[in-house]
Amino acid sequence: MTARVLVVDDIAANLKLLEAKLSAEYFSVITALNGVDAIRICERGEADIVLLDVMMPGMNGFEVCRRLKETPATAHIPVVMVTALDQPRDRLQGLDAGADDFLTKPLDDAALFARVRNLTRLKAMTDELRSRAMASVRLGIADPLAAAAAETGLNGRVLLVEDRPGVVERLQNALCAFHAVEVESDAQQAVLRAAETDFDSVIVSLDLQGQDGLRLCSQLRTLERTRNVSVLLMGEAEDRARILRGLDIGAHDFLVRPIDRNELLARVRTQVRRKRFTERLRDSVQSSMEMAVMDQLTGLHNRRFMDNRLAMMFDESALRARSLSLLLLDVDHFKAVNDSWGHDAGDEVLREFADRVRACTRGIDLVARLGGEEIVVVLPDTGRDAACRVAERIRERVESEPFAICGNTRQIKVTVSVGVANRRAGDVSSADIMKRADDALYRAKAEGRNRVMVASAA
């Protein structure tokens, strides 16, 4: 997978060297000599990943990384710190600033390319989510990027897959102050537990006795229930080839033994933050999808969804010569409720009305708010007589108990009128059924309300 790689270094020779190496691997390379330019390039959306030098005049790499990660529009861009600094405290400072990794000069080309490809793949997975999530802002949902960027990465749920008691004890002691940690020594049981529990991160040892940690990583990436969990590998320095293979398989990060406690905490925190970032985007996309088809007041499907779905149900009914019936319901004297008690009370009535209608229908039935106080119920595989029984059951359910309003401090009597129609052989479209149900509803209103009327047979 190729990507646009931004290389940031104040030394031109270093830029040229990295540009040549990355270009030879078919990456598109952009360069910047300082942090200010790097931030501007990222804000314009021109980079998929940033290779960032630490030691630069003015704004150093740590500050550049911190600003990128604190800005909602750029927080999703992977940042790899590239520097000659090799002390644990330096690596920790970069990870605390939000860096996704910390590579030490002179660079190992294989490790560099594996990390760039891995982070590029992870970013590609979130880009589509970001674009869809941002579309939800137009529907009135709060800015999902701002909420996602504010994630701390603390209080995560972590599964540690390790079979050496001494190692388990040390890692648990380090992690338990900030996360809820569960331990599993068997790889197959770990897969099952990860599938059953919503873990934020799974830490996998490559040194499991008689078991293949990479196989476990592959299974976690394959299963739908665990596909989005963050995977962090642990291995010895001699396991370099297997670690790089793990990144290709889909692991998100790795730790080399002996494991520094602070680096462990920083990398786990980064992985928890990344998973929750993606989850927030998914939740935003789901919310926008629901808003597109759901009525927010009643929780029923809206008119747009009903029109499309009813047309499909009509066509299927006609094709298979199956019955299809439609109920059109209207709350009696609803305007008087709003005029007497206010629109908040009217909303309370509509919500309870929707709940009572829903309680009288099946899962396969389509229940939608047509608009105002009108609800449509579409009954597949249901003839006219059965539809009338459903309509009468709804009418009785609405009339049987008063509706609570004004925060449950008052109760009022509510009734409903219902028009019933079913598909006929000569119907051209679902609009024909809807028209007959509307006519029947009009007659129910005209003849005194609180009744069910069936469309005429003619």
XYZ file of C-alpha atoms in Angstrom:
458
model
C 0.000 0.000 0.000
C 1.416 3.374 -1.017
C 0.946 6.663 0.794
C 1.911 10.331 0.960
C 4.761 10.516 3.450
C 5.751 13.865 4.940
C 9.433 13.913 5.994
C 10.308 16.722 8.402
C 13.978 17.516 9.116
C 15.978 20.754 9.280
C 18.959 19.093 7.577
C 18.531 18.918 3.810
C 20.837 15.903 3.434
C 18.649 13.864 5.786
C 15.568 14.841 3.796
C 17.185 13.775 0.540
C 18.256 10.418 1.963
C 14.837 9.522 3.337
C 13.112 10.829 0.221
C 15.264 8.575 -1.961
C 14.632 5.489 0.194
C 10.877 6.005 0.371
C 10.532 6.903 -3.308
C 12.314 3.676 -4.211
C 9.517 1.857 -2.341
C 6.917 3.790 -4.376
C 5.822 6.155 -1.636
C 4.940 9.735 -2.566
C 7.226 11.979 -0.507
C 6.656 15.551 0.699
C 9.340 17.391 2.663
C 9.430 20.208 5.205
C 12.407 21.883 6.885
C 10.570 23.019 10.030
C 7.632 22.267 12.258
C 5.474 25.206 11.211
C 5.496 24.122 7.567
C 4.847 20.514 8.602
C 1.739 21.492 10.558
C 0.419 23.549 7.634
C 0.910 20.637 5.235
C -0.971 18.316 7.589
C -3.783 20.821 8.097
C -4.249 20.952 4.318
C -4.699 17.182 4.311
C -1.656 16.526 2.116
C 0.023 13.836 4.251
C -0.952 10.280 5.185
C 1.926 9.757 7.614
C 4.621 11.982 9.138
C 8.278 11.047 9.706
C 9.350 13.714 12.146
C 12.846 14.631 13.330
C 13.076 15.581 17.002
C 16.028 17.971 17.103
C 14.959 21.027 15.109
C 15.459 24.727 15.879
C 12.443 26.708 17.003
C 9.676 24.166 17.382
C 11.129 20.719 18.111
C 9.580 17.465 17.006
C 7.890 16.761 20.325
C 5.994 20.052 20.145
C 5.040 19.507 16.503
C 3.693 16.053 17.344
C 1.769 17.368 20.349
C 0.092 20.078 18.272
C -0.853 17.644 15.529
C -2.380 15.195 18.006
C -4.289 17.893 19.905
C -5.905 19.301 16.753
C -9.062 17.375 15.714
C -8.363 17.833 11.989
C -4.886 16.246 12.230
C -5.104 13.957 15.270
C -5.661 10.893 13.076
C -2.414 11.304 11.100
C 0.214 8.765 12.244
C 3.456 10.361 13.451
C 6.774 8.494 13.660
C 9.580 10.257 15.516
C 12.922 9.762 13.730
C 15.939 10.770 15.778
C 19.440 9.952 16.994
C 18.194 10.066 20.596
C 18.092 6.505 21.912
C 17.459 6.768 25.640
C 14.213 5.366 27.095
C 13.236 8.803 28.420
C 13.527 10.249 24.897
C 11.344 7.516 23.447
C 8.852 7.989 26.251
C 8.714 11.745 25.676
C 7.834 11.140 22.032
C 5.134 8.592 22.904
C 3.688 10.915 25.553
C 3.482 13.627 22.900
C 1.230 11.267 20.925
C 3.740 9.713 18.511
C 2.753 6.360 17.057
C 6.326 5.126 17.041
C 9.907 6.162 17.737
C 12.664 5.058 15.315
C 16.323 5.597 16.122
C 18.981 6.629 13.613
C 20.673 5.053 11.763
C 17.395 3.674 10.465
C 16.809 0.029 9.718
C 15.189 0.212 6.282
C 13.128 -2.960 6.715
C 11.731 -1.721 10.040
C 11.043 1.724 8.580
C 9.125 0.403 5.591
C 7.187 -2.126 7.676
C 6.149 0.590 10.129
C 5.183 3.062 7.384
C 3.079 0.448 5.585
C 1.440 -0.647 8.823
C 0.504 2.875 9.912
C -0.628 3.758 6.402
C -2.977 0.785 6.422
C -4.388 1.827 9.793
C -4.942 5.383 8.599
C -6.687 4.191 5.443
C -9.123 2.286 7.640
C -10.147 5.482 9.439
C -10.195 7.922 6.504
C -13.504 6.709 5.111
C -14.984 6.722 8.603
C -13.788 10.300 9.089
C -15.387 11.551 5.901
C -18.691 9.847 6.708
C -18.584 11.008 10.308
C -18.031 14.606 9.277
C -21.115 14.379 7.089
C -23.078 13.768 10.291
C -22.328 17.328 11.440
C -24.804 18.542 8.832
C -27.459 16.474 10.627
C -26.822 18.304 13.892
C -24.536 15.738 15.545
C -21.689 17.219 17.589
C -18.310 17.392 15.858
C -17.082 13.758 16.079
C -13.434 14.659 15.473
C -13.296 16.991 18.454
C -14.748 14.322 20.736
C -12.452 11.634 19.342
C -9.321 13.789 19.661
C -10.134 14.461 23.316
C -9.842 10.767 24.204
C -7.277 10.172 26.980
C -6.516 6.496 26.372
C -6.874 5.696 30.085
C -9.125 3.162 31.851
C -8.884 0.753 28.956
C -9.823 -2.904 29.034
C -6.703 -4.929 28.254
C -6.220 -8.658 27.619
C -2.673 -9.871 28.330
C -1.763 -13.118 26.574
C 1.302 -14.456 28.393
C 2.085 -17.828 29.989
C 5.042 -16.968 32.246
C 3.819 -16.094 35.766
C 6.726 -13.793 36.571
C 6.241 -11.751 33.403
C 2.481 -11.624 33.977
C 2.976 -10.261 37.482
C 5.339 -7.490 36.350
C 3.145 -6.395 33.445
C -0.025 -6.521 35.522
C 1.536 -4.414 38.251
C 2.525 -1.807 35.675
C -0.801 -1.692 33.853
C -3.372 -2.117 36.626
C -2.930 1.429 37.925
C -4.374 2.778 34.668
C -6.315 -0.049 33.011
C -8.462 -3.104 33.779
C -6.269 -6.083 32.908
C -7.292 -9.692 32.290
C -4.778 -12.490 31.710
C -4.965 -15.535 29.459
C -2.168 -18.065 28.911
C -3.798 -20.099 26.138
C -3.903 -18.571 22.642
C -7.173 -20.208 21.563
C -8.904 -19.227 24.772
C -7.599 -15.709 24.216
C -9.351 -15.567 20.839
C -12.620 -16.709 22.415
C -12.360 -14.216 25.256
C -11.516 -11.386 22.876
C -14.562 -12.280 20.776
C -16.846 -12.296 23.826
C -15.529 -9.157 25.540
C -15.038 -5.647 24.223
C -11.309 -5.240 24.887
C -9.531 -2.055 23.885
C -6.178 -3.753 23.454
C -4.741 -7.274 23.356
C -1.077 -7.665 24.299
C 0.347 -10.845 22.742
C 3.619 -12.493 23.712
C 5.559 -14.048 20.845
C 7.207 -16.419 23.361
C 4.159 -18.510 24.278
C 5.226 -22.082 25.030
C 4.175 -24.365 22.176
C 1.906 -21.704 20.695
C 2.214 -19.246 17.805
C 1.640 -15.637 18.803
C 1.521 -14.563 15.162
C -1.231 -17.094 14.478
C -3.188 -15.551 17.339
C -2.620 -12.093 15.865
C -3.869 -13.318 12.488
C -7.010 -14.814 14.024
C -7.790 -11.598 15.873
C -7.497 -9.664 12.634
C -9.672 -12.161 10.744
C -12.680 -12.521 13.042
C -15.350 -9.860 12.680
C -15.866 -9.579 16.453
C -12.165 -8.866 17.087
C -11.178 -7.125 13.859
C -11.123 -3.679 15.449
C -9.297 -4.515 18.680
C -5.788 -3.096 18.999
C -3.010 -5.724 19.019
C 0.386 -5.074 20.606
C 3.144 -7.683 20.233
C 5.932 -8.429 22.718
C 9.142 -10.158 21.623
C 12.865 -10.465 22.061
C 15.322 -8.385 20.031
C 16.151 -11.556 18.074
C 12.471 -11.806 17.076
C 12.831 -8.784 14.788
C 11.765 -10.693 11.652
C 8.677 -12.106 13.370
C 7.782 -8.693 14.791
C 7.945 -7.115 11.341
C 5.875 -10.005 10.017
C 3.354 -9.263 12.747
C 3.055 -5.677 11.552
C 2.356 -6.983 8.047
C -0.322 -9.299 9.420
C -2.037 -6.406 11.130
C -0.572 -5.900 14.610
C -0.713 -2.255 15.588
C 2.458 -1.936 17.656
C 5.206 -3.896 19.416
C 7.493 -3.892 22.442
C 10.992 -5.368 22.596
C 12.204 -7.047 25.794
C 13.363 -6.031 28.320
C 10.204 -3.962 28.481
C 10.450 -0.525 30.005
C 7.453 0.108 32.274
C 6.868 3.660 31.096
C 7.130 2.705 27.438
C 4.634 -0.101 28.015
C 2.174 2.341 29.549
C 2.694 4.899 26.786
C 2.226 2.399 23.954
C -0.866 0.796 25.518
C -2.340 4.234 26.107
C -1.732 5.121 22.448
C -3.447 1.928 21.279
C -6.448 2.427 23.562
C -6.774 6.005 22.355
C -6.579 4.930 18.706
C -9.249 2.237 19.103
C -11.610 4.616 20.888
C -10.962 7.299 18.260
C -12.127 4.863 15.589
C -15.085 3.731 17.691
C -16.277 7.301 18.131
C -16.163 7.794 14.377
C -18.130 4.580 13.846
C -20.704 5.650 16.426
C -21.055 8.988 14.664
C -21.561 7.271 11.304
C -24.138 4.943 12.874
C -25.950 7.901 14.423
C -26.065 9.743 11.112
C -27.407 6.632 9.364
C -30.112 6.275 11.993
C -31.016 9.946 11.744
C -31.406 9.552 7.990
C -34.084 6.871 8.378
C -35.498 7.360 11.877
C -37.926 9.851 13.362
C -36.095 11.329 16.334
C -39.198 12.034 18.415
C -40.876 8.635 18.285
C -38.028 6.297 17.355
C -40.092 4.990 14.428
C -38.920 4.968 10.833
C -39.439 8.281 9.057
C -41.374 9.192 5.903
C -38.325 8.880 3.631
C -37.599 5.334 4.751
C -41.273 4.392 4.651
C -41.726 5.543 1.058
C -38.776 3.479 -0.171
C -39.485 0.406 1.923
C -43.225 0.399 1.152
C -42.499 0.480 -2.571
C -40.208 -2.549 -2.177
C -42.768 -4.412 -0.086
C -45.476 -3.675 -2.655
C -43.336 -4.976 -5.534
C -42.425 -8.127 -3.615
C -46.066 -8.736 -2.694
C -47.166 -8.370 -6.310
C -44.348 -10.579 -7.618
C -45.101 -13.390 -5.183
C -48.891 -12.901 -5.211
C -48.868 -12.432 -1.436
C -51.183 -10.324 0.700
C -50.146 -6.836 1.808
C -52.182 -4.553 4.055
C -51.690 -1.019 5.297
C -53.036 0.830 8.324
C -53.140 4.620 8.478
C -53.563 5.873 12.066
C -54.333 9.395 13.245
C -54.617 10.632 16.844
C -58.041 12.152 17.401
C -58.220 15.839 18.327
C -54.441 16.078 18.578
C -54.490 19.831 17.938
C -56.526 20.239 21.114
C -53.770 18.491 23.091
C -51.174 20.981 21.842
C -53.521 23.952 22.342
C -54.558 22.934 25.856
C -51.371 21.477 27.279
C -48.562 22.713 25.041
C -46.312 21.113 22.450
C -44.190 19.311 25.052
C -47.310 17.437 26.157
C -48.104 16.732 22.517
C -44.644 15.207 22.101
C -45.221 13.011 25.157
C -48.463 11.767 23.628
C -46.790 10.989 20.306
C -43.984 9.035 21.957
C -46.412 6.946 24.004
C -48.679 6.523 20.978
C -45.734 5.154 18.976
C -44.814 2.754 21.799
C -48.360 1.377 21.987
C -48.556 0.890 18.224
C -45.165 -0.832 18.215
C -46.337 -3.183 20.990
C -49.210 -4.370 18.783
C -47.121 -5.166 15.698
C -44.645 -7.824 14.597
C -40.951 -7.513 13.881
C -41.566 -7.940 10.150
C -44.113 -5.103 10.040
C -43.084 -1.626 8.949
C -44.103 1.072 11.429
C -43.325 4.657 10.426
C -44.316 8.172 11.328
C -45.891 9.714 8.261
C -45.850 13.184 9.752
C -47.574 15.098 12.535
C -49.749 12.676 14.504
C -50.100 10.103 11.687
C -48.481 6.669 11.768
C -48.400 4.080 8.992
C -48.277 0.342 9.676
C -47.512 -1.954 6.734
C -48.391 -5.621 7.280
C -46.782 -8.101 4.859
C -48.495 -11.467 4.287
C -51.606 -10.117 5.970
C -55.093 -10.100 4.465
C -57.819 -7.529 5.083
C -59.571 -9.352 7.951
C -56.329 -9.956 9.861
C -55.322 -6.327 9.256
C -58.633 -5.183 10.733
C -57.956 -7.238 13.845
C -54.556 -5.603 14.240
C -56.094 -2.155 13.734
C -58.767 -2.855 16.341
C -56.145 -4.140 18.763
C -54.186 -0.896 18.360
C -57.339 1.207 18.777
C -58.214 -0.605 21.995
C -54.658 -0.351 23.311
C -54.637 3.423 22.763
C -58.051 3.938 24.372
C -57.578 1.522 27.259
C -55.328 3.652 29.475
C -54.900 7.430 29.832
C -51.712 9.009 28.511
C -49.344 10.585 31.048
C -48.276 14.153 30.205
C -46.518 17.093 31.873
C -43.750 14.928 33.266
C -46.168 12.232 34.461
C -48.108 14.718 36.631
C -51.318 14.644 34.583
C -53.248 12.132 32.498
C -55.489 12.629 29.490
C -57.684 10.346 27.412
C -56.482 9.701 23.854
C -58.178 7.857 21.019
C -57.167 7.000 17.476
C -58.922 6.577 14.135
C -57.657 3.967 11.684
C -58.066 3.461 7.950
C -57.355 -0.045 6.573
C -56.571 -1.011 2.980
C -55.007 -4.006 1.268
C -53.279 -4.565 -2.069
C -55.562 -5.332 -4.990
C -54.740 -7.065 -8.251
C -55.234 -3.860 -10.231
C -52.973 -1.673 -8.081
C -50.132 -0.061 -10.000
C -48.082 1.093 -7.004
C -48.114 1.408 -3.244
C -49.658 4.856 -3.677
C -52.934 3.123 -4.589
C -53.071 1.351 -1.205
C -52.100 4.519 0.617
C -54.869 6.477 -1.112
C -57.527 3.948 -0.126
C -56.300 3.828 3.473
C -56.422 7.637 3.584
C -59.993 7.634 2.286
C -60.977 5.059 4.928
C -59.318 7.165 7.627
C -61.263 10.212 6.453
C -64.524 8.254 6.798
C -63.507 7.103 10.302
C -63.029 10.721 11.301
C -66.272 11.806 9.671
C -68.295 9.081 11.407
C -67.260 10.015 14.922
C -63.562 9.069 15.363
C -62.125 6.342 17.633
C -62.994 3.656 15.126
C -61.549 1.424 12.400
C -62.810 1.806 8.837
C -61.920 -0.473 5.941
C -61.463 0.761 2.391
C -64.470 0.013 0.203
C -64.338 -3.168 -1.860
C -65.109 -1.340 -5.100
